[in-house]
Amino acid sequence: MRFFDNGDGLTEARGFFCSGVHCDVKGKKDGKLDLGIIYSPKPCNVGAVFTTNDVRAAPVLYSQSLLKDEALFHAVVANSGNANACTGRQGMADACTMGKETARQLGLSAEQVLVCSTGRIGVHLPMSRITAGIRDASEDVVAELDGATAFQRAILTSDTRTKSCSVRMDTKYGEISVGGVVKGAGMIQPNMATMLAFLTTDASASNPYLQKVLQRAVDRSFNRITIDGDMSTNDSVILLANGNSGIEVSPQEKTLDAEFAEAVEAVCRSLAKKCVTDGEKVTKFICVSVKGTLSDSAAESIARSISNSLLVKSSWYGSDPNWGRIVDAAGYAKTGLKFELLDMRYDDVEVLQKGEPIESNKAQWKEIVARPSFSITLDLNMGAGGAEVWTNDLSEEYVAFNKSE
Amino acid sequence: MRFFDNGDGLTEARGFFCSGVHCDVKGKKDGKLDLGIIYSPKPCNVGAVFTTNDVRAAPVLYSQSLLKDEALFHAVVANSGNANACTGRQGMADACTMGKETARQLGLSAEQVLVCSTGRIGVHLPMSRITAGIRDASEDVVAELDGATAFQRAILTSDTRTKSCSVRMDTKYGEISVGGVVKGAGMIQPNMATMLAFLTTDASASNPYLQKVLQRAVDRSFNRITIDGDMSTNDSVILLANGNSGIEVSPQEKTLDAEFAEAVEAVCRSLAKKCVTDGEKVTKFICVSVKGTLSDSAAESIARSISNSLLVKSSWYGSDPNWGRIVDAAGYAKTGLKFELLDMRYDDVEVLQKGEPIESNKAQWKEIVARPSFSITLDLNMGAGGAEVWTNDLSEEYVAFNKSE
């Protein structure tokens, strides 16, 4: 398995074409690319994971309605600048029109096109400009221009850069590629803004198989950086498989199955990490690992409690190895933590041993917390549960006040 | 019932004396008052509510161990600058010494003195300086100096101002006073720093009665601004009743009981609001009210979800009536909200009517969100549940980026 950071992502898998155009979704005439299409002349099987928010945007509801075990797709159309969320019946009609119009331009039927949107909530889409954009973007993919970068730029909102990667697998049947792009959160966490991720592969596979592989990969990547309850109205992760390699992946082929699952997970994990490090003014990537809990969910509660504490994030920014704030956040997860049993480490350096601070390591703590990337491990020594969450620091003036007590 | 904002607070109830001294807890020699005593020559009944964090500071554990139905107290000793939390056996010994030393100076027995600390976690108390401070602070209360303001200053950490209030009740038996002070969170929410609140009254009442009255008042005040799971290691609210008025309050005296409960609640609510508005760089106080839910707890989840969203807080700071962010936060509380049933108001002005934005009110929305204090009401139209949470906006550079999309 060879991993390629950044690059074209989506078009690394053969038979996919992308485009990105400016159609002025926000009416600002700023020239920002804001509508894109992913297109495969061959029909694709699909796996997809969506937000579980009570309030789901029209394109999410529309796309979900198209996904069936036997359904095949040729395209995804996506816009930034407007989420088409909380837009009522008109919003549903607009999402449907986006799909239909894309289908018409590409000579498809409407149910072969998935629809995504990201941007402001509660504003109706400017449909005449969207339609013009779909026409332009369709022309580009039909001409088979390699618009991978243009598509990546078209889906960004407050992101500071495009984020993509790909993996090439040399299987005994030949080569398979899996590529992906993500647009994330300009701010601290994915719950702060919509996350859209698209993956393409030239493997052949059924919808239920792709769904299973994608859900597992998402649980181990995007869900490591997202509080389940905190998803936006529009979060979507979509995996398209066009079978262009002629190689079929299924649970029956155990080695291939495992390799493919690993490739999809590798792409998802890389994209998820890129989301975390592209937070506005973020200076550090931190892996919070919790083990020794009575259950995995207890470990996850503690890891999220720590990762979401503004005080903890502020101290990371200030390179202050303030373990007290971390223990406080772990304590208010209320999992039954006993401080006198707690072990803690920064990377491999001990901070607490059964609740006793190892003060002689203090210089090393400081050195580690000053790094751009480090890990924090808590062992509650109470059971076999464990979980990992990826997060970042919090900078800004707000922090200047708070970074050390 | 007459309400007095700010002022002496604790010493409004007759027979209480306070002091605050500088004993250099942090070793900075900055002259900041950092140790204080509340003292009543008459023994006091007590009600007290403490943090439910898994990790509780030594003074919390120590004070909890003294509280019994029949126990009487004469004093509280409190320091700022050091939380005496996560300090192991030495920390427990130090909390005990603080109580004993105060008792010795005041001619009491150790179990008549409650102990509180606030400040940095994981650092041992400088006991020789603390002991010297206790001696000085004891001298002042024995001399019956009115040190109410000095005590208020002594417990502050990152607070920007002292916070107190009192209530005078004219009952058919005569006058009763209830006063209080609080030190809160320098930052956005009480979960960001320890909250200590002290209330005094010259009413006479049993411990179980005071406990019941205080718990109810805390639920309707401090717990309106605190996420249950997010308390610090040291949060404490203590109500002392010395009976100096000669008037006994009990459930048997229905009118008096109701009046007293109302007075305690009024003091707690005022102090809680002061905590919210004393957040660092806070410019707005917002009451988030949710109703029409299937249960009270569903309403509370939604209200907290909205109140804790950095995106929502940022838009309040920017005076941007961004109802989409509010609805998104309400949705990820995952209570089963149906957008098409949702009504929403800023103060008395409609924002959404069954999911439809009332755009003609837009100018009024902007005008309200620009105010220093306003309310947001969501009605889910699904049941009889309801809850209210008090919160504030989030300012700072961090917000400059994020305040409008």
Tab-separated table of C-alpha atoms in Angstrom, chain A residues 165-310:
chain	number	residue	atom	x	y	z
A	165	CYS	CA	-4.753	12.195	-0.233
A	166	SER	CA	-4.765	8.833	-1.943
A	167	VAL	CA	-3.626	5.267	-1.532
A	168	ARG	CA	-2.499	2.805	-4.214
A	169	MET	CA	-2.813	-0.909	-3.454
A	170	ASP	CA	-0.920	-3.520	-5.430
A	171	THR	CA	-3.151	-6.549	-5.079
A	172	LYS	CA	-2.614	-9.953	-6.606
A	173	TYR	CA	-5.244	-9.032	-9.198
A	174	GLY	CA	-3.687	-5.696	-10.076
A	175	GLU	CA	-3.780	-2.097	-8.908
A	176	ILE	CA	-6.602	-0.420	-6.995
A	177	SER	CA	-6.662	3.227	-5.939
A	178	VAL	CA	-8.609	4.987	-3.214
A	179	GLY	CA	-8.534	8.772	-3.135
A	180	GLY	CA	-10.289	11.405	-1.094
A	181	VAL	CA	-10.840	15.077	-0.336
A	182	VAL	CA	-12.350	16.843	2.628
A	183	LYS	CA	-13.573	20.307	3.487
A	184	GLY	CA	-13.689	20.849	7.152
A	185	ALA	CA	-13.977	23.259	9.865
A	186	GLY	CA	-12.266	26.598	9.733
A	187	MET	CA	-12.558	26.558	13.472
A	188	ILE	CA	-11.541	24.308	16.283
A	189	GLN	CA	-13.639	21.253	15.688
A	190	PRO	CA	-15.779	19.724	12.982
A	191	ASN	CA	-18.816	20.562	15.045
A	192	MET	CA	-18.060	24.186	14.246
A	193	ALA	CA	-18.757	23.894	10.538
A	194	THR	CA	-19.953	21.388	8.032
A	195	MET	CA	-17.601	18.606	7.088
A	196	LEU	CA	-17.924	17.155	3.594
A	197	ALA	CA	-15.662	14.290	2.550
A	198	PHE	CA	-15.647	12.460	-0.772
A	199	LEU	CA	-13.776	9.266	-1.561
A	200	THR	CA	-13.417	7.554	-4.916
A	201	THR	CA	-12.109	4.119	-5.778
A	202	ASP	CA	-11.771	2.120	-8.973
A	203	ALA	CA	-12.522	-1.091	-7.095
A	204	SER	CA	-15.803	-2.853	-7.714
A	205	ALA	CA	-18.004	-3.545	-4.691
A	206	SER	CA	-21.641	-3.707	-3.581
A	207	ASN	CA	-23.381	-0.871	-1.763
A	208	PRO	CA	-23.809	-2.800	1.522
A	209	TYR	CA	-20.125	-3.756	1.468
A	210	LEU	CA	-19.010	-0.173	0.802
A	211	GLN	CA	-21.352	1.041	3.516
A	212	LYS	CA	-19.858	-1.338	6.061
A	213	VAL	CA	-16.256	-0.472	5.157
A	214	LEU	CA	-16.962	3.279	5.155
A	215	GLN	CA	-18.882	3.282	8.449
A	216	ARG	CA	-16.038	1.455	10.158
A	217	ALA	CA	-13.437	3.817	8.686
A	218	VAL	CA	-15.503	6.876	9.687
A	219	ASP	CA	-15.845	5.547	13.242
A	220	ARG	CA	-12.062	5.298	13.397
A	221	SER	CA	-11.294	8.648	11.792
A	222	PHE	CA	-13.848	11.440	11.382
A	223	ASN	CA	-15.724	10.294	14.476
A	224	ARG	CA	-12.458	10.522	16.464
A	225	ILE	CA	-12.533	14.275	15.927
A	226	THR	CA	-16.285	14.807	16.134
A	227	ILE	CA	-18.560	14.713	19.107
A	228	ASP	CA	-21.392	12.511	17.917
A	229	GLY	CA	-23.982	14.904	19.222
A	230	ASP	CA	-22.296	17.896	17.710
A	231	MET	CA	-22.545	17.295	13.990
A	232	SER	CA	-23.714	20.035	11.686
A	233	THR	CA	-26.893	19.924	9.628
A	234	ASN	CA	-24.917	18.961	6.504
A	235	ASP	CA	-22.038	16.607	7.435
A	236	SER	CA	-21.621	13.932	4.751
A	237	VAL	CA	-18.995	11.346	3.836
A	238	ILE	CA	-19.527	9.645	0.460
A	239	LEU	CA	-17.516	6.793	-1.083
A	240	LEU	CA	-17.976	6.114	-4.831
A	241	ALA	CA	-16.708	2.888	-6.417
A	242	ASN	CA	-16.816	2.727	-10.227
A	243	GLY	CA	-15.168	-0.687	-10.720
A	244	ASN	CA	-12.811	0.727	-13.359
A	245	SER	CA	-9.991	-1.561	-12.164
A	246	GLY	CA	-12.090	-4.619	-12.925
A	247	ILE	CA	-11.214	-5.944	-9.471
A	248	GLU	CA	-14.075	-6.873	-7.192
A	249	VAL	CA	-13.723	-6.459	-3.456
A	250	SER	CA	-15.988	-8.430	-1.130
A	251	PRO	CA	-15.923	-10.176	2.254
A	252	GLN	CA	-15.306	-13.492	0.468
A	253	GLU	CA	-11.862	-12.332	-0.662
A	254	LYS	CA	-10.407	-12.047	2.860
A	255	THR	CA	-6.961	-10.565	2.035
A	256	LEU	CA	-8.323	-8.115	-0.502
A	257	ASP	CA	-11.172	-7.196	1.859
A	258	ALA	CA	-8.707	-6.404	4.643
A	259	GLU	CA	-6.415	-4.430	2.318
A	260	PHE	CA	-9.283	-2.403	0.926
A	261	ALA	CA	-10.708	-1.648	4.381
A	262	GLU	CA	-7.244	-0.575	5.469
A	263	ALA	CA	-6.878	1.709	2.438
A	264	VAL	CA	-10.244	3.396	3.008
A	265	GLU	CA	-9.416	3.818	6.691
A	266	ALA	CA	-5.975	5.263	5.873
A	267	VAL	CA	-7.545	7.842	3.559
A	268	CYS	CA	-10.221	8.741	6.141
A	269	ARG	CA	-7.685	9.039	8.965
A	270	SER	CA	-5.394	11.253	6.922
A	271	LEU	CA	-8.295	13.509	5.892
A	272	ALA	CA	-9.570	13.673	9.482
A	273	LYS	CA	-6.142	14.723	10.760
A	274	LYS	CA	-5.916	17.350	8.039
A	275	CYS	CA	-9.248	18.723	9.270
A	276	VAL	CA	-7.914	19.073	12.803
A	277	THR	CA	-4.712	20.820	11.781
A	278	ASP	CA	-6.564	23.202	9.452
A	279	GLY	CA	-8.402	24.821	12.332
A	280	GLU	CA	-8.095	28.599	12.345
A	281	LYS	CA	-4.870	29.666	14.080
A	282	VAL	CA	-4.289	26.132	15.308
A	283	THR	CA	-0.675	25.502	16.257
A	284	LYS	CA	-0.780	21.955	17.655
A	285	PHE	CA	-2.174	18.484	16.972
A	286	ILE	CA	-2.848	16.433	20.108
A	287	CYS	CA	-3.835	12.782	20.370
A	288	VAL	CA	-5.736	12.160	23.627
A	289	SER	CA	-5.668	8.485	24.529
A	290	VAL	CA	-7.575	7.087	27.508
A	291	LYS	CA	-7.401	3.500	28.727
A	292	GLY	CA	-7.998	1.353	31.781
A	293	THR	CA	-11.645	2.433	32.019
A	294	LEU	CA	-14.605	0.203	32.810
A	295	SER	CA	-15.881	0.612	29.228
A	296	ASP	CA	-14.834	2.075	25.872
A	297	SER	CA	-17.596	4.649	26.158
A	298	ALA	CA	-16.262	5.831	29.528
A	299	ALA	CA	-12.833	6.276	27.921
A	300	GLU	CA	-14.398	8.210	25.060
A	301	SER	CA	-16.298	10.503	27.462
A	302	ILE	CA	-13.078	11.338	29.263
A	303	ALA	CA	-11.112	11.875	26.026
A	304	ARG	CA	-13.813	14.199	24.675
A	305	SER	CA	-14.117	16.033	27.985
A	306	ILE	CA	-10.394	16.802	27.874
A	307	SER	CA	-10.377	17.615	24.151
A	308	ASN	CA	-13.280	20.056	24.463
A	309	SER	CA	-12.079	21.928	27.530
A	310	LEU	CA	-11.227	25.488	26.537
